[in-house]
Amino acid sequence: MTSARTAPAAVLCGLGAVLPPRAVANEALCAELDTTDQWIRTRTGIRERRIADPSVSTADLAAAAAATALESSGSRDVHAVVLATTTPDHLMPATAPAVAARLGLTDTAAFDVAAVCTGFVYALATAAGLIHAGTARRVLVVGADRMSRLPAADDRTTRPLFADGAGAVVLRSGDTNEPGALGPVVLGSDGTRRDLLVVPHGGHMHMQGPDLFRHAVDRMCSVTRQAVQLAGWRLEDVDRIVPHQANARITAAVGRHLAIGADRLVQHIETVGNTGAASIPLALAQASADGTLLHRHRVCLTAFGAGLTWGATSVIWPDLKPAAHPHHDTAMERP
Ligand code: COA
């Protein structure tokens, strides 16, 4: 008789994030756009956002965040690098091999995942698949975006929202019952509504904000319910929901529909803005550093983005070691 062999779980064992040091307050945008601090704060929840200097690339942000995640995982050894980004540095090649090379990984699988603001959850699912299949035992998953490059300079609807940053996690092969083991991932897309948020070739971002808002709330609620149910939890068991940070009103509406109070919703958009694929790992890094996320908390990650795309997963929060030697970079700082 042979014993049944189950696929290894993907276990979160490292976390890091970086933000560009330059904070741009709403007041600074008012000098360039027909808007007010009050409009931006009440309609989006954003007070300031971090904008990278023009010379800073997505690979710069990604490599800095990845270095801190590897450090916190206790090892620089990974077998694949999966980078979620909407702002690759080139049309080709992908940005992930450049990130890997910056980390000294010149013999490692590396590729980009494009699912806009859901990119990090898609990348987690992809990385977990590599681990389940036995293709890789340790995978670096990075979400990095320079979203501030996409709006037109005079677009008051999109410019206040989008910003820059990067976050990363390390997943390792492990046991489904360990804290840190990713639960089932739910992913979805609906390309019939791709018109709601689009950047045409060579052009600037167009957004149909109110429609997108409604889809974001509906999809994040339904995908969160599915991921929580597949984890074998009830919504009332969830200690923290870490949503993609698109608009504080979207997060609040999701909380209202799911009957999850503000104390269980992780929010950082006020000082960071919408950082695309970086938003969830950035929120995780901040919440982990400030004690909002605690060992053994039941955590649900949920995202929505252009595409349309959406996705969610669950994790029992692991006992992560803070990185022993803070990563310093003149162009970046830790959140
Ligand atoms: N300052 C002042 N007025 C502004 C403005 C700004 N920065 N941006 C838009 N307005 C105006 C509009 O022109 C409109 O004026 P009108 O009534 O004279 O036409 C009015 O404010 C209301 O605009 P509307 O788009 O209906 O506002 P809203 O309450 O829906 O808020 C968003 C706009 C973009 C903040 C909101 O729709 C949103 O966050 N949508 C989702 C965005 C999102 O999730 N994007 C990323 C997906 S990952």
GROMACS .gro file of N, CA and C and ligand atoms in nm, residues 29 33-40 42-45 116-118 147 155-162 196-197 205 207-214 216 220 244-250 274 276 303-306 308-309, ligand 1:
model
  207
   29LEU      N    1  -0.086   6.910  -0.530
   29LEU     CA    2  -0.159   6.880  -0.654
   29LEU      C    3  -0.253   6.994  -0.692
   33LEU      N    4  -0.370   7.118  -1.056
   33LEU     CA    5  -0.496   7.063  -1.106
   33LEU      C    6  -0.613   7.143  -1.048
   34ASP      N    7  -0.727   7.139  -1.118
   34ASP     CA    8  -0.848   7.207  -1.069
   34ASP      C    9  -0.913   7.116  -0.964
   35THR      N   10  -0.858   7.118  -0.844
   35THR     CA   11  -0.909   7.031  -0.738
   35THR      C   12  -0.882   7.095  -0.602
   36THR      N   13  -0.930   7.030  -0.497
   36THR     CA   14  -0.906   7.081  -0.362
   36THR      C   15  -0.864   6.965  -0.272
   37ASP      N   16  -0.794   6.999  -0.166
   37ASP     CA   17  -0.754   6.899  -0.066
   37ASP      C   18  -0.880   6.831  -0.011
   38GLN      N   19  -0.982   6.914   0.014
   38GLN     CA   20  -1.105   6.857   0.072
   38GLN      C   21  -1.172   6.758  -0.021
   39TRP      N   22  -1.179   6.788  -0.153
   39TRP     CA   23  -1.241   6.695  -0.249
   39TRP      C   24  -1.164   6.562  -0.247
   40ILE      N   25  -1.033   6.571  -0.257
   40ILE     CA   26  -0.954   6.447  -0.266
   40ILE      C   27  -0.971   6.366  -0.137
   42THR      N   28  -1.217   6.371   0.093
   42THR     CA   29  -1.350   6.314   0.120
   42THR      C   30  -1.389   6.210   0.015
   43ARG      N   31  -1.347   6.227  -0.112
   43ARG     CA   32  -1.389   6.132  -0.217
   43ARG      C   33  -1.298   6.010  -0.226
   44THR      N   34  -1.172   6.020  -0.173
   44THR     CA   35  -1.079   5.907  -0.189
   44THR      C   36  -1.016   5.860  -0.058
   45GLY      N   37  -1.011   5.946   0.044
   45GLY     CA   38  -0.942   5.912   0.168
   45GLY      C   39  -0.792   5.937   0.163
  116VAL      N   40  -0.287   4.403  -1.324
  116VAL     CA   41  -0.306   4.538  -1.269
  116VAL      C   42  -0.314   4.532  -1.116
  117CYS      N   43  -0.417   4.590  -1.056
  117CYS     CA   44  -0.418   4.599  -0.909
  117CYS      C   45  -0.447   4.465  -0.842
  118THR      N   46  -0.487   4.364  -0.920
  118THR     CA   47  -0.502   4.228  -0.864
  118THR      C   48  -0.373   4.150  -0.882
  147MET      N   49   0.275   5.361  -1.063
  147MET     CA   50   0.144   5.396  -1.119
  147MET      C   51   0.133   5.545  -1.150
  155ASP      N   52  -0.499   6.542  -1.563
  155ASP     CA   53  -0.621   6.465  -1.532
  155ASP      C   54  -0.648   6.465  -1.381
  156ARG      N   55  -0.744   6.546  -1.343
  156ARG     CA   56  -0.770   6.559  -1.198
  156ARG      C   57  -0.841   6.435  -1.141
  157THR      N   58  -0.899   6.351  -1.228
  157THR     CA   59  -0.969   6.232  -1.177
  157THR      C   60  -0.872   6.122  -1.138
  158THR      N   61  -0.765   6.104  -1.215
  158THR     CA   62  -0.675   5.991  -1.187
  158THR      C   63  -0.547   6.030  -1.114
  159ARG      N   64  -0.497   6.150  -1.141
  159ARG     CA   65  -0.367   6.185  -1.080
  159ARG      C   66  -0.366   6.179  -0.928
  160PRO      N   67  -0.472   6.226  -0.860
  160PRO     CA   68  -0.466   6.223  -0.713
  160PRO      C   69  -0.462   6.081  -0.658
  161LEU      N   70  -0.509   5.981  -0.737
  161LEU     CA   71  -0.523   5.845  -0.683
  161LEU      C   72  -0.393   5.765  -0.686
  162PHE      N   73  -0.318   5.776  -0.797
  162PHE     CA   74  -0.216   5.675  -0.824
  162PHE      C   75  -0.077   5.716  -0.778
  196LEU      N   76  -1.336   5.026  -1.853
  196LEU     CA   77  -1.354   5.108  -1.731
  196LEU      C   78  -1.224   5.168  -1.681
  197LEU      N   79  -1.113   5.101  -1.710
  197LEU     CA   80  -0.982   5.157  -1.670
  197LEU      C   81  -0.880   5.106  -1.770
  205MET      N   82  -0.395   5.720  -1.901
  205MET     CA   83  -0.503   5.644  -1.836
  205MET      C   84  -0.640   5.711  -1.856
  207MET      N   85  -1.031   5.655  -1.701
  207MET     CA   86  -1.101   5.581  -1.596
  207MET      C   87  -1.246   5.626  -1.587
  208GLN      N   88  -1.335   5.528  -1.580
  208GLN     CA   89  -1.477   5.557  -1.552
  208GLN      C   90  -1.499   5.526  -1.404
  209GLY      N   91  -1.467   5.626  -1.322
  209GLY     CA   92  -1.458   5.606  -1.178
  209GLY      C   93  -1.581   5.548  -1.110
  210PRO      N   94  -1.699   5.610  -1.130
  210PRO     CA   95  -1.817   5.560  -1.056
  210PRO      C   96  -1.853   5.415  -1.089
  211ASP      N   97  -1.846   5.376  -1.219
  211ASP     CA   98  -1.874   5.236  -1.257
  211ASP      C   99  -1.772   5.142  -1.197
  212LEU      N  100  -1.647   5.185  -1.203
  212LEU     CA  101  -1.539   5.101  -1.150
  212LEU      C  102  -1.558   5.082  -0.999
  213PHE      N  103  -1.600   5.187  -0.935
  213PHE     CA  104  -1.625   5.184  -0.790
  213PHE      C  105  -1.725   5.074  -0.757
  214ARG      N  106  -1.837   5.071  -0.831
  214ARG     CA  107  -1.942   4.971  -0.803
  214ARG      C  108  -1.891   4.829  -0.827
  216ALA      N  109  -1.583   4.730  -0.815
  216ALA     CA  110  -1.481   4.699  -0.714
  216ALA      C  111  -1.547   4.647  -0.586
  220MET      N  112  -1.504   4.257  -0.484
  220MET     CA  113  -1.423   4.231  -0.364
  220MET      C  114  -1.508   4.163  -0.257
  244HIS      N  115  -0.688   4.549  -0.146
  244HIS     CA  116  -0.617   4.641  -0.234
  244HIS      C  117  -0.668   4.782  -0.203
  245GLN      N  118  -0.575   4.876  -0.194
  245GLN     CA  119  -0.611   5.013  -0.151
  245GLN      C  120  -0.637   5.099  -0.275
  246ALA      N  121  -0.765   5.102  -0.319
  246ALA     CA  122  -0.801   5.180  -0.438
  246ALA      C  123  -0.865   5.313  -0.399
  247ASN      N  124  -0.942   5.310  -0.291
  247ASN     CA  125  -1.016   5.427  -0.245
  247ASN      C  126  -1.069   5.389  -0.106
  248ALA      N  127  -1.052   5.477  -0.010
  248ALA     CA  128  -1.095   5.444   0.127
  248ALA      C  129  -1.246   5.419   0.133
  249ARG      N  130  -1.321   5.482   0.039
  249ARG     CA  131  -1.467   5.460   0.039
  249ARG      C  132  -1.500   5.320  -0.014
  250ILE      N  133  -1.418   5.267  -0.105
  250ILE     CA  134  -1.440   5.130  -0.154
  250ILE      C  135  -1.417   5.034  -0.038
  274ASN      N  136  -0.293   5.483  -0.421
  274ASN     CA  137  -0.313   5.353  -0.487
  274ASN      C  138  -0.183   5.314  -0.558
  276GLY      N  139  -0.112   5.020  -0.698
  276GLY     CA  140  -0.127   4.909  -0.792
  276GLY      C  141  -0.094   4.775  -0.727
  303ALA      N  142  -0.843   4.160  -0.362
  303ALA     CA  143  -0.801   4.263  -0.459
  303ALA      C  144  -0.897   4.273  -0.576
  304PHE      N  145  -0.894   4.390  -0.637
  304PHE     CA  146  -0.973   4.417  -0.758
  304PHE      C  147  -0.892   4.513  -0.843
  305GLY      N  148  -0.900   4.496  -0.975
  305GLY     CA  149  -0.827   4.588  -1.059
  305GLY      C  150  -0.880   4.592  -1.201
  306ALA      N  151  -0.813   4.673  -1.283
  306ALA     CA  152  -0.851   4.683  -1.424
  306ALA      C  153  -0.842   4.546  -1.487
  308LEU      N  154  -1.154   4.365  -1.632
  308LEU     CA  155  -1.149   4.369  -1.485
  308LEU      C  156  -1.086   4.241  -1.431
  309THR      N  157  -1.023   4.249  -1.317
  309THR     CA  158  -0.968   4.131  -1.251
  309THR      C  159  -0.998   4.138  -1.102
  336COA     N1  160  -1.131   6.740  -0.781
  336COA     C1  161  -1.250   6.801  -0.792
  336COA     N2  162  -1.352   6.750  -0.862
  336COA     C2  163  -1.332   6.633  -0.925
  336COA     C3  164  -1.210   6.565  -0.919
  336COA     C4  165  -1.107   6.623  -0.844
  336COA     N3  166  -0.986   6.564  -0.829
  336COA     N4  167  -1.220   6.452  -0.991
  336COA     C5  168  -1.343   6.449  -1.040
  336COA     N5  169  -1.412   6.559  -1.001
  336COA     C6  170  -1.550   6.599  -1.031
  336COA     C7  171  -1.604   6.531  -1.154
  336COA     O1  172  -1.565   6.603  -1.270
  336COA     C8  173  -1.751   6.540  -1.129
  336COA     O2  174  -1.796   6.668  -1.162
  336COA     P1  175  -1.941   6.689  -1.233
  336COA     O3  176  -2.039   6.638  -1.134
  336COA     O4  177  -1.944   6.835  -1.254
  336COA     O5  178  -1.934   6.607  -1.357
  336COA     C9  179  -1.764   6.524  -0.978
  336COA     O6  180  -1.633   6.555  -0.925
  336COA    C10  181  -1.803   6.388  -0.934
  336COA     O7  182  -1.724   6.294  -1.004
  336COA     P2  183  -1.741   6.141  -0.987
  336COA     O8  184  -1.644   6.072  -1.077
  336COA     O9  185  -1.885   6.103  -0.993
  336COA    O10  186  -1.692   6.129  -0.834
  336COA     P3  187  -1.686   6.005  -0.742
  336COA    O11  188  -1.748   6.036  -0.614
  336COA    O12  189  -1.729   5.880  -0.812
  336COA    O13  190  -1.528   5.992  -0.715
  336COA    C11  191  -1.342   5.860  -0.786
  336COA    C12  192  -1.438   5.973  -0.822
  336COA    C13  193  -1.250   5.840  -0.904
  336COA    C14  194  -1.263   5.902  -0.664
  336COA    C15  195  -1.423   5.734  -0.755
  336COA    O14  196  -1.518   5.712  -0.855
  336COA    C16  197  -1.336   5.612  -0.745
  336COA    O15  198  -1.253   5.600  -0.660
  336COA     N6  199  -1.360   5.513  -0.833
  336COA    C17  200  -1.289   5.389  -0.832
  336COA    C18  201  -1.146   5.413  -0.873
  336COA    C19  202  -1.068   5.288  -0.868
  336COA    O16  203  -1.098   5.199  -0.795
  336COA     N7  204  -0.964   5.285  -0.949
  336COA    C20  205  -0.868   5.181  -0.948
  336COA    C21  206  -0.920   5.045  -0.958
  336COA     S1  207  -0.798   4.942  -0.893
   0.00000   0.00000   0.00000
